[in-house]
Short mmCIF file of C-alpha atoms and ligand atoms in Angstrom, two decimals:
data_model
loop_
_atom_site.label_atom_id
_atom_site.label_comp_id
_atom_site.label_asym_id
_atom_site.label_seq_id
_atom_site.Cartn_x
_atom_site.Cartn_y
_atom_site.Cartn_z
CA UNK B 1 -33.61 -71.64 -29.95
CA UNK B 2 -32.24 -71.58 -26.33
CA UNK B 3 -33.87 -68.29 -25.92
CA UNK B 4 -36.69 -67.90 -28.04
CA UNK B 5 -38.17 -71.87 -28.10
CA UNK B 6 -38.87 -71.44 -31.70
CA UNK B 7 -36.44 -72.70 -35.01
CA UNK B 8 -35.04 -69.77 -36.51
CA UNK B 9 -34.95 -71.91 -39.82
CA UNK B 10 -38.27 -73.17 -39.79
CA UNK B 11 -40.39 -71.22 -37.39
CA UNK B 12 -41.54 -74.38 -35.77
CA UNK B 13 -41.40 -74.55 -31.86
CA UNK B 14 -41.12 -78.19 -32.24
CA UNK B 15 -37.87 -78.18 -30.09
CA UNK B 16 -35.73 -80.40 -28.01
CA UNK B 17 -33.41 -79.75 -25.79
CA UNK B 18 -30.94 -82.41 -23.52
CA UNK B 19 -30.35 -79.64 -21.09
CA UNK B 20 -30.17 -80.68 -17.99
CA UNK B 21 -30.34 -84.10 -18.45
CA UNK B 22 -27.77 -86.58 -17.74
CA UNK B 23 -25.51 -86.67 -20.80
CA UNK B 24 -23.86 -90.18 -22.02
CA UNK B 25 -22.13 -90.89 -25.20
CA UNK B 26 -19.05 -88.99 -26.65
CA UNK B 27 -21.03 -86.52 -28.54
CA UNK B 28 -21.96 -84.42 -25.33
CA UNK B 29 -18.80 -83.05 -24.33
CA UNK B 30 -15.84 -81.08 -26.31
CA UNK B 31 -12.34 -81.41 -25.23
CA UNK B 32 -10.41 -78.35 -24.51
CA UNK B 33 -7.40 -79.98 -22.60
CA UNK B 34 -5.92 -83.55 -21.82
CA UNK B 35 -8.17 -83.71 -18.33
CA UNK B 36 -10.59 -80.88 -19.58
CA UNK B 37 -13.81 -81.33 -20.85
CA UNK B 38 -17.07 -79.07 -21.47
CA UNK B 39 -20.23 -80.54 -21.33
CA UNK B 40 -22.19 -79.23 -24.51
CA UNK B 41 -26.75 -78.73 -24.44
CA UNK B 42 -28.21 -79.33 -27.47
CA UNK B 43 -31.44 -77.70 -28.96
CA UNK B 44 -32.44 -79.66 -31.67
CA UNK B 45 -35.70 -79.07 -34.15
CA UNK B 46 -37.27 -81.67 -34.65
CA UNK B 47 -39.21 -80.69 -37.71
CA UNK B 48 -36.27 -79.66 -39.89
CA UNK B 49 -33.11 -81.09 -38.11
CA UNK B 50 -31.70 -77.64 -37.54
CA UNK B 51 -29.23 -78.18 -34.13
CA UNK B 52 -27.88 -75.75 -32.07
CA UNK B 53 -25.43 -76.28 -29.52
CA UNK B 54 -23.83 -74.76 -25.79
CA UNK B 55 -21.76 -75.20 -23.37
CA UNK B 56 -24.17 -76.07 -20.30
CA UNK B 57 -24.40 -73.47 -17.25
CA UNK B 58 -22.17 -74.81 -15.13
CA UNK B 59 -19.31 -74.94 -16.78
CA UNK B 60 -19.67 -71.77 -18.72
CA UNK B 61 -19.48 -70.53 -15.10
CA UNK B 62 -17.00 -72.75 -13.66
CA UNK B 63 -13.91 -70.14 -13.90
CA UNK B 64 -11.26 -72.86 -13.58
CA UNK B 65 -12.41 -74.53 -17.17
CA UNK B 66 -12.71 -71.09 -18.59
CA UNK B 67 -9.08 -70.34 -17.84
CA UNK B 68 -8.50 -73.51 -19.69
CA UNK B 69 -10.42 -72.53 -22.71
CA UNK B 70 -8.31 -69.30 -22.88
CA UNK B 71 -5.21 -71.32 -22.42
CA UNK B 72 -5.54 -73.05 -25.07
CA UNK B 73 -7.84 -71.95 -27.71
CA UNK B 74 -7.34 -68.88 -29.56
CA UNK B 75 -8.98 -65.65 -29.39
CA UNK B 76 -11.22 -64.93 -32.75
CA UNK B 77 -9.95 -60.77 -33.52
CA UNK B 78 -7.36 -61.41 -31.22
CA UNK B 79 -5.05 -60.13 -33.89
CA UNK B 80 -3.38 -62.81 -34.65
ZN1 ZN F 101 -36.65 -76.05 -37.82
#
């Protein structure tokens, strides 16, 4: 839905987005360390609920958080 602007569920184009927008409440961020935190877009349909979520721009970009990420998460087919 972030790339297309239509629900790949429904088909509708009925879609909302908080990108960009000043985010408040718990729900928009994701921990990935004691003082790191990603702040998380959400494309929601509005005609069928379907939600899709990302880590916003900025910190998808930020290198230092990324680092982070790869600290402390695990690799999917790393292996392991
Ligand atoms: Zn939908």
């Amino acid at each position: 839905m972030k790339n297309s602007n239509k629900c790949p569920k429904c088909g509708s184009t009925e879609i909302y987005t908080d990108e960009g927008l000043t985010k408040s409440g718990s729900r928009a961020g994701i921990g990935i360390s004691n003082w790191t935190r990603l702040i998380i877009d959400i494309y929601l349909c509005s005609n069928c609920g379907f939600m899709e979520e990302y880590i916003e721009k900025e910190d998808l970009q930020d290198s230092k958080k990324m680092e982070k990420l790869k600290e402390n998460w695990k690799k999917k087919n790393s292996g392991l």
